[in-house]
Amino acid sequence: MSDLATQMVRFTVNGQPVEADAAGDVPLLAVLRGEFGLTGSRFGCGLEQCGACTVLLDDEPAYACSRPAWTVAGRRVMTIEDAGRDPMLAALKQAFVEEQAGQCGYCLSGIVMRARALLARQPAPDRASIAAALDGNLCRCGAHNRIIRAVQRAAARLSDAGATA
Amino acid sequence: MIANQLPRSLADNPRLDAWIGFETPGRVRISTGKVELGQGVLTALVQIAAEELDVEPTRLRLVSGEAGEGPNEGYTAGSYSVENSGGAIRIVCAEVRALFLDRTASLLACGTEELSIEDGAFRRSGKGTGFDYWRLAGDIDLSCASTGGASAKPATACRLVGTSLPRTDLPEKIGGGAFIHDMVMPGMLHARVLRQPWRGAILGELDERALHRAARRPIEVLREGSLVALLGEDEASVEAAAVLAREKARWTGGEIPPDAVVQPDWLTTQPAVDRVIANGKPAAGERVEATYSRGFIAHGSIGPSCALARWDGAALEVWTHSQGVYPLRQSLAAALGLDLASVSVRHRQAAGCYGHNGADDAAFDAAFLALKRPGHTVRAQWTRADELTASPFGAPMTVKLDAVLDPEGRPADWGIEIWSAPHGQRPGMHRAINLIGAEALPGAPPRVPPGDVPDANGFGAARNAIAFYDLPAQRIVTHFVAGHPVRTSSLRGLGAFANVFAIESFIDELAEATGQDPVAYRLSLSSDPRARGVIEAAAAMAGWSPDAAIGEGTAKGFGFSRYKNKAAYMAAVAEVALDEEVRVTRVWCAVDAGLVINPDGAANQVEGGVIQAASWTLKEAVRFENGRATCSQWDDYPILRFSEVPEVEVRFIDMASEPALGLGEVAQGPTAAAIGNAVARALGARIRDLPLSRARIMEALL
């Protein structure tokens, strides 16, 4: 571990090509937050057990807290900060605000990212499917029901937008 | 509206300018000592202030939790914020509004009854006057003390209070840098501090060279007594060294809790401070008894504690997510030997906080290390294991109830006997510093056993020990285990969670023993119209039926309490389905909180309280092995997940003409009781020890 050599990796974050030092198994979360200032993804446990750090890796949910940054070389990383560009994230974020789906908000970015992955493969999920999809994400404030309603609201809005597009 | 007697917060901070200022044109400063913990309190306070001042909420700038500058309101705890801070802000704003209207009337030589206010601008008979709060700010002396004499608006005149103003902080909390964890300072040093595995543990030798080798970049190892900190510019290197340090640390001495510390009857055999709170005369006759318990509960905040601090050689600045910036400032100054005036403590938001968690201790870590490295900002970050095992735990309790029944099946007397670990060991309480980093230093003063939470603050062990029913001859006795080896402190509801669970379970047992419907039985014991109101409303919401079958695997159960016997009322019905595990499928809640400032925000609090209480009731208990709490990760301390949460329906009784009552903790006790009673009916057998785990269900089934 005393090797000070750098290990540069290239990947994309929210559509932008980036380069970062991924030496020493530094976690992707540390790179996103520390190098790129993307503080929307959060540290919760470092053990892949709470989901607060969830990002999308080539559209699939991934725990950024424990995944070494070098493993994302050449891949696409999407974080909550992409809500300005990605219509699904934007719809989810808006629906979460409309449902006031949260209390402290610390778990929400990870939950929104996982919901984004769910809606991409299942555009009209029912309550049970949403709950099952979000089981890897913990919320301690108890906003679960509002969160589930927010995902359903976003799904409905996206499907309306799709129908009129 | 809130009665016009001075709320405690205003009596403690009487100057108007402590609460309000018009320093910036077009903006209103509202200062509060209460802090945002995820409960949405700042939104409710904005509504209260904007209502009384008649300005748009967007003009308000809330300054929250700045020790040394804003009002000192102690802790943000106990469901007091809307009553105390909200009550103070309402009176102050009503008074300030009246002062400005009087000034405008005298300038215009008219009566104040001709004046009105529209978004901060004063109008006369509906026409603009050219005067507003900001233009006249220089004419009004806000440094005087509040008289408390101005009348606040009646509920019928409110247009903001009573509406569901959305929280303005939510968008940034979904995807921005809203949290203390996101603060970055130039030249910041990252820090990790090793936690003692139990109180008073003494650290043996630690190979510091190995720690340096474990780090990829240069770090510093700082040791004083049993406190070891790793410091460096590269967080990953600091963490790598900390991982090795935790693995290699060997601890001896101190107060090692036995594994049996989690047993309900361990607690009842400890030396305790005994107290008789009520001494009703026992009735003659056959006595019914039952004993209930809950174990240690972890706060389980989703974001591990974090703090930053900077010392420039003369002044210490601390950023923290503590619930009480003023008491923390006192304890930090005392622990570090600093002048109080040289310490400033500012609140910054973090993940949800449900009581005395690790926030204050992390603040000590950062402050202590900042003094060692002047000119640098030190950022102390706890790990998941620190958060789950080194934060104080919610206190274990054992509660024994007894009664003699009269011929109609009503209690002829009623006794409650409570054994409890401490519910209040916050910084500064009981004249102790109460910061674990300070306890690890050489020469740390010996631990002084704490007292219980004062009665005036709603009791600790005895919170909700008085059954809120028409019961004759109540006897209330507490056995306060002050010398408990495990650090326990305030967790949402304090003693109310276990006491309400016990009382409401016992009420169901008495109803069952005398062949009565639990709802009808409660109503027969309750003459308080507001208690009856929520009991009847919850029963109606849930379609409660007295004839529901028992022992069929699914059932509904009932629970009621008035939080602290002086805050909001709540009745809950829980529906459960049982196989090897308990699944709570639905919960219906009727709440009477008087005037509700923000109905959606209040519903959010109650819904969240229900789900958190369901998690405590079904799943949560900390275990100890070889002196250590074993819940170092979520896999060892499961909480309710999305697919396990019940649907929750909340209804507020319309009581807008009554004072606002605190409701942040109202759901904890009634939810546990409703689930416990539902499980007893579904199972046909009663489990009296929490949590209602799979093992206990299986045991009851056999």
PDB file of C-alpha atoms in Angstrom, chain B residues 219-469:
ATOM      1  CA  ILE B 219      -0.304  10.554   7.912  1.00  0.00           C
ATOM      2  CA  GLU B 220       0.141  11.542  11.524  1.00  0.00           C
ATOM      3  CA  VAL B 221      -0.597   9.288  14.454  1.00  0.00           C
ATOM      4  CA  LEU B 222      -1.564  11.153  17.570  1.00  0.00           C
ATOM      5  CA  ARG B 223      -1.967   9.349  20.855  1.00  0.00           C
ATOM      6  CA  GLU B 224      -2.898  10.638  24.294  1.00  0.00           C
ATOM      7  CA  GLY B 225      -3.847   8.022  26.849  1.00  0.00           C
ATOM      8  CA  SER B 226      -6.411   5.780  25.230  1.00  0.00           C
ATOM      9  CA  LEU B 227      -7.290   8.272  22.538  1.00  0.00           C
ATOM     10  CA  VAL B 228      -5.670   7.546  19.194  1.00  0.00           C
ATOM     11  CA  ALA B 229      -6.284   9.692  16.143  1.00  0.00           C
ATOM     12  CA  LEU B 230      -5.075   9.382  12.570  1.00  0.00           C
ATOM     13  CA  LEU B 231      -4.713  12.618  10.646  1.00  0.00           C
ATOM     14  CA  GLY B 232      -3.780  13.455   7.104  1.00  0.00           C
ATOM     15  CA  GLU B 233      -4.618  15.274   3.893  1.00  0.00           C
ATOM     16  CA  ASP B 234      -5.524  12.074   2.062  1.00  0.00           C
ATOM     17  CA  GLU B 235      -8.696  10.583   3.525  1.00  0.00           C
ATOM     18  CA  ALA B 236      -8.153   7.118   2.036  1.00  0.00           C
ATOM     19  CA  SER B 237      -4.718   6.897   3.690  1.00  0.00           C
ATOM     20  CA  VAL B 238      -6.121   7.983   7.038  1.00  0.00           C
ATOM     21  CA  GLU B 239      -8.870   5.378   6.764  1.00  0.00           C
ATOM     22  CA  ALA B 240      -6.421   2.635   5.763  1.00  0.00           C
ATOM     23  CA  ALA B 241      -4.342   3.334   8.874  1.00  0.00           C
ATOM     24  CA  ALA B 242      -7.479   3.470  11.005  1.00  0.00           C
ATOM     25  CA  VAL B 243      -8.604   0.060   9.748  1.00  0.00           C
ATOM     26  CA  LEU B 244      -5.322  -1.455  10.883  1.00  0.00           C
ATOM     27  CA  ALA B 245      -5.390   0.435  14.190  1.00  0.00           C
ATOM     28  CA  ARG B 246      -8.851  -0.906  14.994  1.00  0.00           C
ATOM     29  CA  GLU B 247      -7.708  -4.419  14.170  1.00  0.00           C
ATOM     30  CA  LYS B 248      -4.514  -4.212  16.237  1.00  0.00           C
ATOM     31  CA  ALA B 249      -5.845  -2.304  19.255  1.00  0.00           C
ATOM     32  CA  ARG B 250      -5.936  -4.316  22.477  1.00  0.00           C
ATOM     33  CA  TRP B 251      -8.121  -3.073  25.280  1.00  0.00           C
ATOM     34  CA  THR B 252      -8.187  -3.887  28.983  1.00  0.00           C
ATOM     35  CA  GLY B 253      -9.855  -2.620  32.134  1.00  0.00           C
ATOM     36  CA  GLY B 254     -12.878  -0.393  32.274  1.00  0.00           C
ATOM     37  CA  GLU B 255     -16.525  -1.269  32.674  1.00  0.00           C
ATOM     38  CA  ILE B 256     -16.949  -4.382  30.543  1.00  0.00           C
ATOM     39  CA  PRO B 257     -20.650  -5.136  30.207  1.00  0.00           C
ATOM     40  CA  PRO B 258     -21.523  -8.838  30.540  1.00  0.00           C
ATOM     41  CA  ASP B 259     -23.311 -10.510  27.623  1.00  0.00           C
ATOM     42  CA  ALA B 260     -26.350 -10.808  29.920  1.00  0.00           C
ATOM     43  CA  VAL B 261     -26.653  -7.020  30.058  1.00  0.00           C
ATOM     44  CA  VAL B 262     -29.381  -7.340  27.418  1.00  0.00           C
ATOM     45  CA  GLN B 263     -31.614  -9.549  29.577  1.00  0.00           C
ATOM     46  CA  PRO B 264     -34.701  -7.908  31.128  1.00  0.00           C
ATOM     47  CA  ASP B 265     -33.938  -9.506  34.488  1.00  0.00           C
ATOM     48  CA  TRP B 266     -30.296  -8.372  34.474  1.00  0.00           C
ATOM     49  CA  LEU B 267     -31.564  -4.812  34.724  1.00  0.00           C
ATOM     50  CA  THR B 268     -33.923  -5.594  37.620  1.00  0.00           C
ATOM     51  CA  THR B 269     -31.099  -7.017  39.749  1.00  0.00           C
ATOM     52  CA  GLN B 270     -28.747  -4.012  39.510  1.00  0.00           C
ATOM     53  CA  PRO B 271     -28.167  -1.404  42.205  1.00  0.00           C
ATOM     54  CA  ALA B 272     -30.631   1.388  41.496  1.00  0.00           C
ATOM     55  CA  VAL B 273     -31.893   4.720  42.722  1.00  0.00           C
ATOM     56  CA  ASP B 274     -35.462   3.995  43.811  1.00  0.00           C
ATOM     57  CA  ARG B 275     -38.155   6.615  43.630  1.00  0.00           C
ATOM     58  CA  VAL B 276     -41.859   6.608  44.392  1.00  0.00           C
ATOM     59  CA  ILE B 277     -43.607   9.040  42.048  1.00  0.00           C
ATOM     60  CA  ALA B 278     -47.176   8.195  43.021  1.00  0.00           C
ATOM     61  CA  ASN B 279     -48.305   6.167  45.979  1.00  0.00           C
ATOM     62  CA  GLY B 280     -51.928   5.144  45.527  1.00  0.00           C
ATOM     63  CA  LYS B 281     -53.390   2.778  48.113  1.00  0.00           C
ATOM     64  CA  PRO B 282     -53.476  -0.809  46.878  1.00  0.00           C
ATOM     65  CA  ALA B 283     -56.921  -2.372  46.669  1.00  0.00           C
ATOM     66  CA  ALA B 284     -57.741  -5.734  48.182  1.00  0.00           C
ATOM     67  CA  GLY B 285     -58.343  -8.669  45.902  1.00  0.00           C
ATOM     68  CA  GLU B 286     -56.643 -10.892  43.405  1.00  0.00           C
ATOM     69  CA  ARG B 287     -53.762  -9.099  41.698  1.00  0.00           C
ATOM     70  CA  VAL B 288     -53.011  -9.407  37.976  1.00  0.00           C
ATOM     71  CA  GLU B 289     -49.370  -8.830  36.960  1.00  0.00           C
ATOM     72  CA  ALA B 290     -47.324  -8.769  33.794  1.00  0.00           C
ATOM     73  CA  THR B 291     -43.766  -7.688  32.967  1.00  0.00           C
ATOM     74  CA  TYR B 292     -42.653  -6.184  29.665  1.00  0.00           C
ATOM     75  CA  SER B 293     -39.272  -5.066  28.312  1.00  0.00           C
ATOM     76  CA  ARG B 294     -37.341  -3.500  25.554  1.00  0.00           C
ATOM     77  CA  GLY B 295     -33.610  -3.789  24.926  1.00  0.00           C
ATOM     78  CA  PHE B 296     -30.918  -1.413  23.713  1.00  0.00           C
ATOM     79  CA  ILE B 297     -31.857   0.381  20.477  1.00  0.00           C
ATOM     80  CA  ALA B 298     -29.295   1.927  18.125  1.00  0.00           C
ATOM     81  CA  HIS B 299     -30.020   5.320  16.568  1.00  0.00           C
ATOM     82  CA  GLY B 300     -28.931   4.021  13.188  1.00  0.00           C
ATOM     83  CA  SER B 301     -28.579   7.352  11.463  1.00  0.00           C
ATOM     84  CA  ILE B 302     -27.947   6.753   7.767  1.00  0.00           C
ATOM     85  CA  GLY B 303     -25.071   9.259   7.702  1.00  0.00           C
ATOM     86  CA  PRO B 304     -22.239   8.548  10.163  1.00  0.00           C
ATOM     87  CA  SER B 305     -21.428  11.498  12.422  1.00  0.00           C
ATOM     88  CA  CYS B 306     -19.111  14.186  11.133  1.00  0.00           C
ATOM     89  CA  ALA B 307     -17.719  17.471  12.428  1.00  0.00           C
ATOM     90  CA  LEU B 308     -15.217  20.135  11.446  1.00  0.00           C
ATOM     91  CA  ALA B 309     -13.178  22.440  13.647  1.00  0.00           C
ATOM     92  CA  ARG B 310     -10.526  25.097  13.266  1.00  0.00           C
ATOM     93  CA  TRP B 311      -8.280  26.745  15.855  1.00  0.00           C
ATOM     94  CA  ASP B 312      -6.373  29.868  14.886  1.00  0.00           C
ATOM     95  CA  GLY B 313      -4.479  30.176  18.160  1.00  0.00           C
ATOM     96  CA  ALA B 314      -7.123  32.315  19.818  1.00  0.00           C
ATOM     97  CA  ALA B 315     -10.547  31.167  18.676  1.00  0.00           C
ATOM     98  CA  LEU B 316     -12.050  27.763  18.056  1.00  0.00           C
ATOM     99  CA  GLU B 317     -14.736  27.366  15.418  1.00  0.00           C
ATOM    100  CA  VAL B 318     -16.728  24.139  15.391  1.00  0.00           C
ATOM    101  CA  TRP B 319     -19.271  22.931  12.858  1.00  0.00           C
ATOM    102  CA  THR B 320     -21.521  20.167  14.112  1.00  0.00           C
ATOM    103  CA  HIS B 321     -24.875  18.457  13.669  1.00  0.00           C
ATOM    104  CA  SER B 322     -25.461  18.444  17.430  1.00  0.00           C
ATOM    105  CA  GLN B 323     -28.985  18.880  18.767  1.00  0.00           C
ATOM    106  CA  GLY B 324     -27.740  21.462  21.262  1.00  0.00           C
ATOM    107  CA  VAL B 325     -25.065  23.911  20.132  1.00  0.00           C
ATOM    108  CA  TYR B 326     -25.035  25.909  23.396  1.00  0.00           C
ATOM    109  CA  PRO B 327     -24.652  22.946  25.763  1.00  0.00           C
ATOM    110  CA  LEU B 328     -22.051  21.433  23.417  1.00  0.00           C
ATOM    111  CA  ARG B 329     -20.113  24.693  23.427  1.00  0.00           C
ATOM    112  CA  GLN B 330     -20.039  24.632  27.239  1.00  0.00           C
ATOM    113  CA  SER B 331     -18.825  21.043  27.338  1.00  0.00           C
ATOM    114  CA  LEU B 332     -16.197  21.607  24.644  1.00  0.00           C
ATOM    115  CA  ALA B 333     -14.815  24.664  26.436  1.00  0.00           C
ATOM    116  CA  ALA B 334     -14.693  22.771  29.737  1.00  0.00           C
ATOM    117  CA  ALA B 335     -13.126  19.654  28.226  1.00  0.00           C
ATOM    118  CA  LEU B 336     -10.485  21.577  26.278  1.00  0.00           C
ATOM    119  CA  GLY B 337      -9.757  24.165  28.980  1.00  0.00           C
ATOM    120  CA  LEU B 338     -10.833  27.085  26.808  1.00  0.00           C
ATOM    121  CA  ASP B 339     -12.615  30.306  27.586  1.00  0.00           C
ATOM    122  CA  LEU B 340     -16.255  29.993  26.596  1.00  0.00           C
ATOM    123  CA  ALA B 341     -15.997  33.257  24.668  1.00  0.00           C
ATOM    124  CA  SER B 342     -13.294  31.804  22.423  1.00  0.00           C
ATOM    125  CA  VAL B 343     -15.491  28.920  21.220  1.00  0.00           C
ATOM    126  CA  SER B 344     -18.159  29.250  18.553  1.00  0.00           C
ATOM    127  CA  VAL B 345     -20.326  26.285  17.621  1.00  0.00           C
ATOM    128  CA  ARG B 346     -22.449  26.329  14.481  1.00  0.00           C
ATOM    129  CA  HIS B 347     -25.062  23.823  13.446  1.00  0.00           C
ATOM    130  CA  ARG B 348     -24.822  22.291  10.003  1.00  0.00           C
ATOM    131  CA  GLN B 349     -27.310  19.717   8.784  1.00  0.00           C
ATOM    132  CA  ALA B 350     -26.736  16.002   8.585  1.00  0.00           C
ATOM    133  CA  ALA B 351     -28.672  12.780   8.221  1.00  0.00           C
ATOM    134  CA  GLY B 352     -31.777  12.170  10.305  1.00  0.00           C
ATOM    135  CA  CYS B 353     -31.281  12.496  14.034  1.00  0.00           C
ATOM    136  CA  TYR B 354     -33.640  10.871  16.521  1.00  0.00           C
ATOM    137  CA  GLY B 355     -31.887  11.736  19.741  1.00  0.00           C
ATOM    138  CA  HIS B 356     -28.460  11.929  21.327  1.00  0.00           C
ATOM    139  CA  ASN B 357     -26.319  10.186  18.727  1.00  0.00           C
ATOM    140  CA  GLY B 358     -22.620  10.573  17.927  1.00  0.00           C
ATOM    141  CA  ALA B 359     -22.811  14.176  16.698  1.00  0.00           C
ATOM    142  CA  ASP B 360     -21.458  15.782  19.874  1.00  0.00           C
ATOM    143  CA  ASP B 361     -18.684  13.237  20.243  1.00  0.00           C
ATOM    144  CA  ALA B 362     -17.552  13.806  16.648  1.00  0.00           C
ATOM    145  CA  ALA B 363     -17.474  17.536  17.412  1.00  0.00           C
ATOM    146  CA  PHE B 364     -15.113  16.864  20.316  1.00  0.00           C
ATOM    147  CA  ASP B 365     -12.892  14.730  18.043  1.00  0.00           C
ATOM    148  CA  ALA B 366     -12.584  17.564  15.532  1.00  0.00           C
ATOM    149  CA  ALA B 367     -12.128  20.271  18.177  1.00  0.00           C
ATOM    150  CA  PHE B 368      -9.526  18.342  20.156  1.00  0.00           C
ATOM    151  CA  LEU B 369      -7.482  17.661  17.029  1.00  0.00           C
ATOM    152  CA  ALA B 370      -7.889  21.218  15.711  1.00  0.00           C
ATOM    153  CA  LEU B 371      -6.151  22.483  18.849  1.00  0.00           C
ATOM    154  CA  LYS B 372      -3.214  20.209  18.030  1.00  0.00           C
ATOM    155  CA  ARG B 373      -2.939  21.498  14.475  1.00  0.00           C
ATOM    156  CA  PRO B 374      -3.517  25.259  14.541  1.00  0.00           C
ATOM    157  CA  GLY B 375      -4.461  26.847  11.246  1.00  0.00           C
ATOM    158  CA  HIS B 376      -5.895  23.654   9.751  1.00  0.00           C
ATOM    159  CA  THR B 377      -9.529  22.713   9.553  1.00  0.00           C
ATOM    160  CA  VAL B 378      -9.863  19.200  10.920  1.00  0.00           C
ATOM    161  CA  ARG B 379     -12.698  17.044   9.618  1.00  0.00           C
ATOM    162  CA  ALA B 380     -13.588  14.108  11.857  1.00  0.00           C
ATOM    163  CA  GLN B 381     -15.663  11.449  10.156  1.00  0.00           C
ATOM    164  CA  TRP B 382     -17.123   8.452  11.967  1.00  0.00           C
ATOM    165  CA  THR B 383     -17.405   5.051  10.340  1.00  0.00           C
ATOM    166  CA  ARG B 384     -20.567   2.984  10.108  1.00  0.00           C
ATOM    167  CA  ALA B 385     -19.285   0.819  12.973  1.00  0.00           C
ATOM    168  CA  ASP B 386     -18.607   3.924  15.097  1.00  0.00           C
ATOM    169  CA  GLU B 387     -22.087   5.221  14.401  1.00  0.00           C
ATOM    170  CA  LEU B 388     -23.831   1.972  15.288  1.00  0.00           C
ATOM    171  CA  THR B 389     -21.703   0.963  18.288  1.00  0.00           C
ATOM    172  CA  ALA B 390     -20.185   4.133  19.807  1.00  0.00           C
ATOM    173  CA  SER B 391     -23.232   6.403  19.727  1.00  0.00           C
ATOM    174  CA  PRO B 392     -25.180   6.216  22.969  1.00  0.00           C
ATOM    175  CA  PHE B 393     -27.933   3.591  22.796  1.00  0.00           C
ATOM    176  CA  GLY B 394     -31.603   4.006  23.577  1.00  0.00           C
ATOM    177  CA  ALA B 395     -31.922   2.787  27.161  1.00  0.00           C
ATOM    178  CA  PRO B 396     -33.156  -0.732  27.992  1.00  0.00           C
ATOM    179  CA  MET B 397     -36.171  -0.900  30.264  1.00  0.00           C
ATOM    180  CA  THR B 398     -38.163  -3.497  32.151  1.00  0.00           C
ATOM    181  CA  VAL B 399     -41.682  -2.500  33.129  1.00  0.00           C
ATOM    182  CA  LYS B 400     -43.920  -4.422  35.508  1.00  0.00           C
ATOM    183  CA  LEU B 401     -47.628  -3.677  35.738  1.00  0.00           C
ATOM    184  CA  ASP B 402     -50.186  -4.877  38.221  1.00  0.00           C
ATOM    185  CA  ALA B 403     -53.817  -4.242  39.071  1.00  0.00           C
ATOM    186  CA  VAL B 404     -56.721  -5.544  41.054  1.00  0.00           C
ATOM    187  CA  LEU B 405     -59.959  -5.595  39.069  1.00  0.00           C
ATOM    188  CA  ASP B 406     -63.324  -4.607  40.463  1.00  0.00           C
ATOM    189  CA  PRO B 407     -66.438  -6.722  39.732  1.00  0.00           C
ATOM    190  CA  GLU B 408     -67.003  -4.814  36.437  1.00  0.00           C
ATOM    191  CA  GLY B 409     -63.496  -5.623  35.298  1.00  0.00           C
ATOM    192  CA  ARG B 410     -62.174  -2.090  35.843  1.00  0.00           C
ATOM    193  CA  PRO B 411     -58.907  -1.553  37.689  1.00  0.00           C
ATOM    194  CA  ALA B 412     -59.566  -0.855  41.363  1.00  0.00           C
ATOM    195  CA  ASP B 413     -55.923   0.120  41.640  1.00  0.00           C
ATOM    196  CA  TRP B 414     -52.979   0.263  39.269  1.00  0.00           C
ATOM    197  CA  GLY B 415     -49.258  -0.113  39.718  1.00  0.00           C
ATOM    198  CA  ILE B 416     -46.282   0.419  37.422  1.00  0.00           C
ATOM    199  CA  GLU B 417     -42.715  -0.386  38.403  1.00  0.00           C
ATOM    200  CA  ILE B 418     -39.969   0.657  36.016  1.00  0.00           C
ATOM    201  CA  TRP B 419     -36.321  -0.378  35.806  1.00  0.00           C
ATOM    202  CA  SER B 420     -34.328   1.747  33.413  1.00  0.00           C
ATOM    203  CA  ALA B 421     -30.857   2.721  32.280  1.00  0.00           C
ATOM    204  CA  PRO B 422     -30.299   6.497  31.888  1.00  0.00           C
ATOM    205  CA  HIS B 423     -32.184   8.398  29.177  1.00  0.00           C
ATOM    206  CA  GLY B 424     -30.150  11.582  29.363  1.00  0.00           C
ATOM    207  CA  GLN B 425     -26.356  11.753  29.196  1.00  0.00           C
ATOM    208  CA  ARG B 426     -25.965  14.611  26.778  1.00  0.00           C
ATOM    209  CA  PRO B 427     -23.001  16.962  26.989  1.00  0.00           C
ATOM    210  CA  GLY B 428     -23.292  19.092  30.094  1.00  0.00           C
ATOM    211  CA  MET B 429     -26.150  17.130  31.673  1.00  0.00           C
ATOM    212  CA  HIS B 430     -25.744  16.353  35.364  1.00  0.00           C
ATOM    213  CA  ARG B 431     -22.652  18.625  35.389  1.00  0.00           C
ATOM    214  CA  ALA B 432     -20.657  16.080  33.377  1.00  0.00           C
ATOM    215  CA  ILE B 433     -18.791  16.709  30.136  1.00  0.00           C
ATOM    216  CA  ASN B 434     -20.219  13.568  28.523  1.00  0.00           C
ATOM    217  CA  LEU B 435     -17.985  13.449  25.452  1.00  0.00           C
ATOM    218  CA  ILE B 436     -16.413  10.050  24.828  1.00  0.00           C
ATOM    219  CA  GLY B 437     -13.207  11.424  23.323  1.00  0.00           C
ATOM    220  CA  ALA B 438     -12.582  13.362  26.541  1.00  0.00           C
ATOM    221  CA  GLU B 439     -13.199  10.200  28.582  1.00  0.00           C
ATOM    222  CA  ALA B 440     -10.327   8.470  26.763  1.00  0.00           C
ATOM    223  CA  LEU B 441      -7.738  11.120  27.683  1.00  0.00           C
ATOM    224  CA  PRO B 442      -5.237  10.684  30.506  1.00  0.00           C
ATOM    225  CA  GLY B 443      -6.497  12.142  33.752  1.00  0.00           C
ATOM    226  CA  ALA B 444     -10.120  12.103  32.640  1.00  0.00           C
ATOM    227  CA  PRO B 445     -12.262  12.625  35.733  1.00  0.00           C
ATOM    228  CA  PRO B 446     -13.971   9.486  37.038  1.00  0.00           C
ATOM    229  CA  ARG B 447     -17.418   8.957  35.642  1.00  0.00           C
ATOM    230  CA  VAL B 448     -20.184  10.363  37.803  1.00  0.00           C
ATOM    231  CA  PRO B 449     -23.422   8.352  37.657  1.00  0.00           C
ATOM    232  CA  PRO B 450     -25.997  10.533  35.941  1.00  0.00           C
ATOM    233  CA  GLY B 451     -29.408  11.526  37.221  1.00  0.00           C
ATOM    234  CA  ASP B 452     -32.655  10.918  35.385  1.00  0.00           C
ATOM    235  CA  VAL B 453     -34.150  13.466  32.981  1.00  0.00           C
ATOM    236  CA  PRO B 454     -35.941  16.132  35.066  1.00  0.00           C
ATOM    237  CA  ASP B 455     -39.695  15.813  35.594  1.00  0.00           C
ATOM    238  CA  ALA B 456     -40.182  19.292  34.129  1.00  0.00           C
ATOM    239  CA  ASN B 457     -38.746  18.011  30.837  1.00  0.00           C
ATOM    240  CA  GLY B 458     -41.354  15.272  30.740  1.00  0.00           C
ATOM    241  CA  PHE B 459     -39.458  12.625  32.771  1.00  0.00           C
ATOM    242  CA  GLY B 460     -36.927  10.097  31.451  1.00  0.00           C
ATOM    243  CA  ALA B 461     -37.567   6.569  32.738  1.00  0.00           C
ATOM    244  CA  ALA B 462     -41.025   7.642  33.896  1.00  0.00           C
ATOM    245  CA  ARG B 463     -42.044   9.395  30.691  1.00  0.00           C
ATOM    246  CA  ASN B 464     -45.675   8.364  30.120  1.00  0.00           C
ATOM    247  CA  ALA B 465     -45.566   6.191  33.250  1.00  0.00           C
ATOM    248  CA  ILE B 466     -48.795   7.817  34.375  1.00  0.00           C
ATOM    249  CA  ALA B 467     -51.472   5.922  32.474  1.00  0.00           C
ATOM    250  CA  PHE B 468     -53.663   8.493  30.679  1.00  0.00           C
ATOM    251  CA  TYR B 469     -56.893   6.851  31.844  1.00  0.00           C
TER     252      TYR B 469
END
